[in-house]
Tab-separated table of C-alpha atoms and ligand atoms in Angstrom:
chain	number	residue	atom	x	y	z
U	1	UNK	CA	8.229	112.175	67.736
U	2	UNK	CA	10.466	114.096	65.825
U	3	UNK	CA	14.392	113.886	65.795
U	4	UNK	CA	15.941	117.471	66.398
U	5	UNK	CA	19.126	117.686	65.081
U	6	UNK	CA	21.696	119.685	66.854
U	7	UNK	CA	25.328	120.909	65.710
U	8	UNK	CA	28.084	120.507	67.976
U	9	UNK	CA	29.244	123.916	67.198
U	10	UNK	CA	26.328	125.325	68.173
U	11	UNK	CA	27.268	126.989	72.001
U	12	UNK	CA	23.531	126.160	72.959
U	13	UNK	CA	23.546	122.175	71.886
U	14	UNK	CA	25.300	120.946	75.174
U	15	UNK	CA	22.635	122.305	76.920
U	16	UNK	CA	19.729	121.326	75.212
U	17	UNK	CA	20.958	117.724	74.941
U	18	UNK	CA	21.646	117.610	78.464
U	19	UNK	CA	18.327	118.727	79.253
U	20	UNK	CA	16.820	116.221	77.057
U	21	UNK	CA	18.886	113.447	78.919
U	22	UNK	CA	17.975	114.976	82.517
U	23	UNK	CA	14.122	114.339	81.519
U	24	UNK	CA	14.498	110.942	80.561
U	25	UNK	CA	15.103	110.772	76.670
U	26	UNK	CA	17.575	109.628	74.044
U	27	UNK	CA	19.872	111.433	72.342
U	28	UNK	CA	22.573	110.127	70.396
U	29	UNK	CA	26.236	111.832	71.084
U	30	UNK	CA	29.618	111.798	68.898
U	31	UNK	CA	32.353	110.608	70.782
U	32	UNK	CA	35.996	109.654	69.125
U	33	UNK	CA	35.043	105.988	68.744
U	34	UNK	CA	31.469	105.830	67.158
U	35	UNK	CA	27.658	107.751	67.823
U	36	UNK	CA	26.314	106.383	71.298
U	37	UNK	CA	22.902	106.598	71.593
U	38	UNK	CA	23.121	108.202	75.339
U	39	UNK	CA	20.529	108.382	78.329
U	40	UNK	CA	20.705	108.864	82.052
U	41	UNK	CA	22.632	105.954	83.245
U	42	UNK	CA	20.800	105.781	86.755
U	43	UNK	CA	17.165	106.045	85.450
U	44	UNK	CA	16.215	102.718	84.418
U	45	UNK	CA	12.790	104.152	82.543
U	46	UNK	CA	15.585	106.176	80.428
U	47	UNK	CA	17.776	102.885	80.083
U	48	UNK	CA	15.301	100.903	79.101
U	49	UNK	CA	14.176	103.184	75.657
U	50	UNK	CA	18.005	102.250	74.680
U	51	UNK	CA	17.099	98.717	74.899
U	52	UNK	CA	13.828	99.077	73.019
U	53	UNK	CA	14.928	101.851	70.024
U	54	UNK	CA	17.888	99.342	69.021
U	55	UNK	CA	16.571	96.164	70.169
U	56	UNK	CA	19.568	95.105	72.008
U	57	UNK	CA	19.176	92.333	73.922
U	58	UNK	CA	18.742	92.592	77.970
U	59	UNK	CA	21.590	90.840	78.888
U	60	UNK	CA	24.164	92.974	77.124
U	61	UNK	CA	25.353	95.881	79.425
U	62	UNK	CA	25.908	99.757	78.798
U	63	UNK	CA	29.257	101.558	79.069
U	64	UNK	CA	28.522	104.456	81.912
U	65	UNK	CA	30.330	107.971	79.695
U	66	UNK	CA	31.636	110.126	82.715
U	67	UNK	CA	33.482	113.271	82.755
U	68	UNK	CA	37.160	111.998	84.063
U	69	UNK	CA	39.285	109.982	86.234
U	70	UNK	CA	37.348	111.843	89.607
U	71	UNK	CA	33.899	110.129	88.489
U	72	UNK	CA	34.714	106.768	89.036
U	73	UNK	CA	34.040	106.145	92.619
U	74	UNK	CA	30.888	107.467	92.611
U	75	UNK	CA	30.039	104.475	90.456
U	76	UNK	CA	32.439	102.125	91.286
U	77	UNK	CA	34.141	100.338	94.307
U	78	UNK	CA	37.288	98.349	95.025
U	79	UNK	CA	38.833	100.695	92.288
U	80	UNK	CA	42.529	99.371	91.998
U	81	UNK	CA	45.743	101.759	91.655
U	82	UNK	CA	46.119	100.599	87.824
U	83	UNK	CA	42.335	101.911	86.966
U	84	UNK	CA	43.565	105.748	87.881
U	85	UNK	CA	47.156	104.400	86.183
U	86	UNK	CA	45.243	104.029	82.808
U	87	UNK	CA	42.985	106.910	83.153
U	88	UNK	CA	45.488	109.198	83.899
U	89	UNK	CA	47.391	107.889	80.627
U	90	UNK	CA	44.801	106.819	78.206
U	91	UNK	CA	41.463	109.542	79.288
U	92	UNK	CA	39.604	111.097	77.954
U	93	UNK	CA	40.101	108.360	75.212
U	94	UNK	CA	39.227	105.267	73.476
U	95	UNK	CA	39.032	102.823	76.755
U	96	UNK	CA	36.684	101.285	78.651
U	97	UNK	CA	36.991	100.025	82.097
U	98	UNK	CA	35.296	97.116	83.552
U	99	UNK	CA	34.851	97.496	87.544
U	100	UNK	CA	32.984	96.288	89.923
U	101	UNK	CA	29.217	98.404	90.404
U	102	UNK	CA	27.573	100.919	93.256
U	103	UNK	CA	24.560	100.337	94.600
U	104	UNK	CA	23.355	103.127	93.020
U	105	UNK	CA	24.135	102.096	89.157
U	106	UNK	CA	20.477	100.319	87.842
U	107	UNK	CA	20.817	96.344	87.385
U	108	UNK	CA	19.156	97.387	83.606
U	109	UNK	CA	22.030	99.870	82.850
U	110	UNK	CA	24.931	96.389	83.779
U	111	UNK	CA	22.692	93.739	82.130
U	112	UNK	CA	22.183	92.273	85.393
U	113	UNK	CA	25.905	92.366	86.622
U	114	UNK	CA	27.495	93.516	89.540
U	115	UNK	CA	30.298	94.979	87.448
U	116	UNK	CA	29.769	98.375	85.143
U	117	UNK	CA	31.621	99.818	82.574
U	118	UNK	CA	32.864	103.132	82.773
U	119	UNK	CA	34.771	105.571	80.108
U	120	UNK	CA	35.696	109.456	79.621
U	121	UNK	CA	34.874	109.679	75.602
U	122	UNK	CA	37.708	111.938	73.719
U	123	UNK	CA	35.229	114.669	72.522
U	124	UNK	CA	34.280	117.865	74.040
U	125	UNK	CA	30.578	118.437	73.330
U	126	UNK	CA	30.100	115.386	74.960
U	127	UNK	CA	31.727	115.598	77.759
U	128	UNK	CA	29.966	119.299	78.001
U	129	UNK	CA	26.845	117.330	77.876
U	130	UNK	CA	27.869	114.836	80.504
U	131	UNK	CA	28.502	117.287	83.086
U	132	UNK	CA	25.414	119.921	82.481
U	133	UNK	CA	23.565	116.686	82.499
U	134	UNK	CA	25.219	115.969	85.951
U	135	UNK	CA	24.652	111.997	85.348
U	136	UNK	CA	26.482	109.498	83.973
U	137	UNK	CA	25.233	108.909	80.258
U	138	UNK	CA	24.499	105.216	79.328
U	139	UNK	CA	25.491	105.472	75.579
U	140	UNK	CA	25.851	101.782	73.565
U	141	UNK	CA	26.553	102.163	69.469
U	142	UNK	CA	24.117	104.033	68.244
U	143	UNK	CA	23.230	101.612	65.312
U	144	UNK	CA	19.975	98.954	65.389
U	145	UNK	CA	21.131	96.085	67.291
U	146	UNK	CA	23.216	93.328	65.224
U	147	UNK	CA	23.994	96.162	62.489
U	148	UNK	CA	27.111	98.166	61.798
U	149	UNK	CA	28.048	100.583	64.432
U	150	UNK	CA	27.011	104.521	63.049
U	151	UNK	CA	30.062	106.477	62.478
U	152	UNK	CA	28.361	109.401	61.529
U	153	UNK	CA	25.061	111.639	62.491
U	154	UNK	CA	23.256	110.484	59.345
U	155	UNK	CA	24.018	106.430	59.832
U	156	UNK	CA	22.143	107.567	63.528
U	157	UNK	CA	19.335	109.769	61.617
U	158	UNK	CA	19.195	106.214	59.525
U	159	UNK	CA	18.460	103.873	61.976
U	160	UNK	CA	16.315	106.056	64.312
U	161	UNK	CA	14.638	109.256	62.905
U	162	UNK	CA	11.709	109.787	64.873
U	163	UNK	CA	12.201	107.196	67.312
U	164	UNK	CA	14.326	109.636	69.372
U	165	UNK	CA	14.713	113.011	70.923
U	166	UNK	CA	18.041	114.427	69.432
U	167	UNK	CA	21.321	113.485	67.210
U	168	UNK	CA	24.164	115.727	67.813
U	169	UNK	CA	25.874	115.872	65.076
U	170	UNK	CA	29.635	116.221	65.355
U	171	UNK	CA	30.953	115.021	62.568
U	172	UNK	CA	32.277	111.503	61.145
U	173	UNK	CA	34.509	109.343	64.157
U	174	UNK	CA	37.980	109.561	64.445
U	175	UNK	CA	38.542	106.212	65.585
U	176	UNK	CA	35.514	104.554	64.068
U	177	UNK	CA	35.559	101.172	66.374
U	178	UNK	CA	33.946	101.226	69.532
U	179	UNK	CA	36.524	101.468	72.801
U	180	UNK	CA	38.447	99.141	73.938
U	181	UNK	CA	37.391	97.394	76.908
U	182	UNK	CA	39.351	96.112	79.628
U	183	UNK	CA	37.925	94.650	83.219
U	184	UNK	CA	39.994	95.002	86.232
U	185	UNK	CA	37.558	93.185	88.243
U	186	UNK	CA	40.232	89.896	88.611
U	187	UNK	CA	43.435	88.877	89.617
U	188	UNK	CA	44.448	89.756	86.102
U	189	UNK	CA	43.333	92.484	83.775
U	190	UNK	CA	41.427	90.877	81.108
U	191	UNK	CA	41.115	92.150	77.428
U	192	UNK	CA	37.270	91.934	76.610
U	193	UNK	CA	37.010	93.711	73.385
U	194	UNK	CA	40.163	95.303	70.976
U	195	UNK	CA	40.158	98.788	69.896
U	196	UNK	CA	41.547	102.094	69.690
U	197	UNK	CA	43.995	101.488	72.873
U	198	UNK	CA	46.107	98.882	71.549
U	199	UNK	CA	46.793	95.810	73.832
U	200	UNK	CA	50.910	97.084	73.149
U	201	UNK	CA	49.802	100.421	75.063
U	202	UNK	CA	47.704	98.338	77.669
U	203	UNK	CA	50.588	95.912	78.730
U	204	UNK	CA	52.866	99.134	78.909
U	205	UNK	CA	51.031	100.375	81.896
U	206	UNK	CA	50.014	97.077	82.971
U	207	UNK	CA	52.530	94.643	82.797
U	208	UNK	CA	49.761	91.910	82.217
U	209	UNK	CA	46.840	91.086	80.090
U	210	UNK	CA	44.985	88.299	79.491
U	211	UNK	CA	42.949	88.537	76.028
U	212	UNK	CA	39.149	86.774	76.957
U	213	UNK	CA	38.498	84.081	73.948
U	214	UNK	CA	35.266	86.503	72.804
U	215	UNK	CA	37.620	88.912	70.917
U	216	UNK	CA	39.150	85.527	68.849
U	217	UNK	CA	36.233	83.101	68.427
U	218	UNK	CA	32.681	82.809	68.032
U	219	UNK	CA	31.317	82.144	71.349
U	220	UNK	CA	27.660	80.316	71.939
U	221	UNK	CA	25.093	82.482	72.502
U	222	UNK	CA	23.797	80.246	75.506
U	223	UNK	CA	27.644	80.846	77.054
U	224	UNK	CA	28.133	82.601	80.374
U	225	UNK	CA	30.993	84.900	79.574
U	226	UNK	CA	32.792	87.731	81.064
U	227	UNK	CA	31.574	90.264	77.710
U	228	UNK	CA	28.139	89.787	76.891
U	229	UNK	CA	27.934	91.712	74.284
U	230	UNK	CA	30.692	89.668	72.602
U	231	UNK	CA	28.431	86.401	71.988
U	232	UNK	CA	25.741	87.858	69.435
U	233	UNK	CA	26.190	88.599	65.848
U	234	UNK	CA	27.350	91.959	65.673
U	235	UNK	CA	28.476	94.777	62.822
U	236	UNK	CA	26.739	92.473	60.091
U	237	UNK	CA	25.609	93.414	56.496
U	238	UNK	CA	22.376	91.333	55.574
U	239	UNK	CA	24.277	89.079	52.852
U	240	UNK	CA	27.116	86.661	53.753
U	241	UNK	CA	30.962	87.864	54.359
U	242	UNK	CA	34.063	86.289	53.832
U	243	UNK	CA	37.695	87.025	54.703
U	244	UNK	CA	39.909	86.059	52.118
U	245	UNK	CA	43.367	85.758	53.664
U	246	UNK	CA	46.829	86.487	51.612
U	247	UNK	CA	48.736	88.307	49.806
U	248	UNK	CA	47.796	90.662	47.560
U	249	UNK	CA	47.864	89.120	44.589
U	250	UNK	CA	46.579	85.545	45.102
U	251	UNK	CA	43.540	86.728	47.623
U	252	UNK	CA	43.195	88.311	44.075
U	253	UNK	CA	43.239	85.691	41.969
U	254	UNK	CA	40.654	83.954	44.279
U	255	UNK	CA	38.363	86.311	44.575
U	256	UNK	CA	38.287	86.754	41.033
U	257	UNK	CA	37.754	83.396	40.127
U	258	UNK	CA	34.702	82.620	42.670
U	259	UNK	CA	33.319	86.351	41.558
U	260	UNK	CA	29.547	86.187	41.053
U	261	UNK	CA	27.191	88.942	39.359
U	262	UNK	CA	25.787	90.617	42.516
U	263	UNK	CA	28.310	90.025	44.556
U	264	UNK	CA	30.963	92.818	46.151
U	265	UNK	CA	34.600	93.252	47.313
U	266	UNK	CA	35.937	95.179	50.255
U	267	UNK	CA	39.228	95.864	49.898
U	268	UNK	CA	42.145	98.201	50.644
U	269	UNK	CA	42.308	101.111	48.475
U	270	UNK	CA	45.552	100.082	47.282
U	271	UNK	CA	44.032	96.957	45.567
U	272	UNK	CA	41.465	98.755	44.024
U	273	UNK	CA	43.231	98.673	40.647
U	274	UNK	CA	43.393	94.396	41.356
U	275	UNK	CA	39.521	94.126	41.378
U	276	UNK	CA	38.565	96.215	38.471
U	277	UNK	CA	35.069	94.444	37.135
U	278	UNK	CA	34.302	93.373	40.189
U	279	UNK	CA	32.266	96.484	42.113
U	280	UNK	CA	35.408	97.261	44.928
U	281	UNK	CA	34.845	99.158	47.658
U	282	UNK	CA	37.624	100.466	49.653
U	283	UNK	CA	37.105	100.971	53.155
U	284	UNK	CA	40.590	103.058	53.448
U	285	UNK	CA	44.723	102.214	53.053
U	286	UNK	CA	46.601	98.949	53.938
U	287	UNK	CA	49.418	101.470	54.805
U	288	UNK	CA	47.518	103.704	57.240
U	289	UNK	CA	45.944	101.108	59.141
U	290	UNK	CA	43.698	104.237	61.147
U	291	UNK	CA	42.180	104.725	57.837
U	292	UNK	CA	40.640	101.798	58.155
U	293	UNK	CA	39.543	101.650	61.540
U	294	UNK	CA	37.522	104.758	60.987
U	295	UNK	CA	36.297	103.937	57.230
U	296	UNK	CA	35.125	100.382	58.573
U	297	UNK	CA	31.951	100.707	59.268
U	298	UNK	CA	30.571	103.339	56.649
U	299	UNK	CA	31.825	100.838	54.321
U	300	UNK	CA	30.385	97.724	55.967
U	301	UNK	CA	27.070	99.590	55.879
U	302	UNK	CA	26.910	100.966	52.325
U	303	UNK	CA	27.242	96.732	51.767
U	304	UNK	CA	24.033	96.441	54.187
U	305	UNK	CA	22.024	96.092	50.945
U	306	UNK	CA	19.649	92.796	50.210
U	307	UNK	CA	20.540	92.992	46.150
U	308	UNK	CA	24.224	91.825	47.559
U	309	UNK	CA	24.647	88.139	47.470
U	310	UNK	CA	28.365	87.518	49.059
U	311	UNK	CA	30.697	90.162	50.312
U	312	UNK	CA	34.249	89.363	49.684
U	313	UNK	CA	36.710	91.384	52.422
U	314	UNK	CA	40.257	92.052	52.593
U	315	UNK	CA	41.504	92.163	56.274
U	316	UNK	CA	45.000	94.035	57.641
U	317	UNK	CA	47.371	91.625	59.578
U	318	UNK	CA	49.346	92.720	62.848
U	319	UNK	CA	48.250	94.044	65.689
U	320	UNK	CA	47.750	97.733	67.199
U	321	UNK	CA	44.670	99.401	65.596
U	322	UNK	CA	44.995	96.339	63.101
U	323	UNK	CA	43.745	94.096	65.758
U	324	UNK	CA	40.992	95.965	66.296
U	325	UNK	CA	40.097	96.231	62.918
U	326	UNK	CA	40.245	92.150	62.347
U	327	UNK	CA	37.993	91.975	65.760
U	328	UNK	CA	35.500	93.843	64.204
U	329	UNK	CA	35.927	92.346	60.317
U	330	UNK	CA	35.655	88.404	61.959
U	331	UNK	CA	32.756	89.129	63.722
U	332	UNK	CA	30.807	90.789	60.883
U	333	UNK	CA	31.737	87.634	58.576
U	334	UNK	CA	30.939	84.987	61.730
U	335	UNK	CA	34.830	83.603	61.742
U	336	UNK	CA	34.294	82.703	57.983
U	337	UNK	CA	38.106	83.311	56.702
U	338	UNK	CA	39.606	81.406	53.785
U	339	UNK	CA	43.251	81.452	53.034
U	340	UNK	CA	43.805	82.334	49.038
U	341	UNK	CA	47.313	80.623	49.831
U	342	UNK	CA	46.339	77.627	50.953
U	343	UNK	CA	43.743	77.111	47.756
U	344	UNK	CA	45.581	77.638	45.031
N	1	AMP	P1	28.674	99.054	72.818
N	1	AMP	O1	29.333	100.033	73.030
N	1	AMP	O2	27.327	99.220	72.071
N	1	AMP	O3	28.953	97.440	72.085
N	1	AMP	O4	28.425	97.939	74.140
N	1	AMP	C1	28.459	98.306	75.187
N	1	AMP	C2	29.818	96.486	75.222
N	1	AMP	O5	30.795	96.776	76.236
N	1	AMP	C3	29.725	95.737	75.250
N	1	AMP	O6	29.116	94.930	74.299
N	1	AMP	C4	29.389	94.944	76.364
N	1	AMP	O7	29.937	93.298	76.215
N	1	AMP	C5	30.626	95.886	77.457
N	1	AMP	N1	30.543	96.168	78.855
N	1	AMP	C6	29.398	97.081	79.480
N	1	AMP	N2	29.420	96.729	80.573
N	1	AMP	C7	30.077	95.762	80.730
N	1	AMP	C8	30.470	94.790	81.689
N	1	AMP	N3	30.261	95.383	83.094
N	1	AMP	N4	31.364	93.609	82.168
N	1	AMP	C9	31.533	92.989	80.618
N	1	AMP	N5	31.297	93.963	79.798
N	1	AMP	C10	30.658	95.269	79.362
N	2	MG	MG1	27.558	98.104	69.874
């Protein structure tokens, strides 16, 4: 099939994309986090196409994208007040909530779970597409499963050209990492995935937050976990990635001592002069963590090259949005971390 490229600034785009979704087709949609591969979330056959196009494991559930908090009750039940408090504060925005699912949500969408994830994205065209289609749009990140997420329309075209009906080009994604996911189905709210809405921001509204173990450690592929997506290999270029922690100078000394031809260094812009001759690639400025989250996946995609043997990566420290960047980079590295301070 020919994949239509639709511009977000063309006033006809929302109607064209909504029609395709109503007809059971796949449409890639821009959001503030990453590009999503969207389909009618209530149509099992349409949702099946998402899994097929991505090569996504069947038990990895999808997020339903909706127009606003008033739609939560259409797809969820037993909704606690704190869900509305979070929506009030952070929607439209990079926050997904997991709630008990109504029967109208197919098991294919929820990966067989009794719960469903909902989010209202901060992108005007995408919200208009959802509104015009009249259905919740199920959309995971538009990358091939296991690969770094798509943060430009060009990334989506690289992975899906000829396989999906259309791509809506809305430019580069502002946040650059997938949404924060919080599970509200238990007594205590649980962080399943860090993202653009930080743990600190959630705590301010919720007063309490448990961090799921899937956020901080590698999960066995056979494990039963609250965040099924988190147990799979994620965000990874084809070659091994190792994170080197420690001060700028100590890390650079370690990396330069181990660097071999064919290796690459993924670092902060401020560090580029330290890696002359080591083919460094910067993904943003350490002094502005938002540039790191926005640039991470494009950089990981650039490094997804079979000619590269090994990537040495530098990771920001601290909380806030840095916490989400650490999570994605650690997953790309399969939690392989060397502390340069202990190696010297
Ligand atoms: P993606 O945006 O491609 O990373 O995929 C959506 C993520 O949302 C998956 O990795 C799931 O782990 C998570 N998710 C979706 N629905 C649920 C749910 N009902 N319970 C827990 N996690 C969910
Ligand atoms: Mg994904």
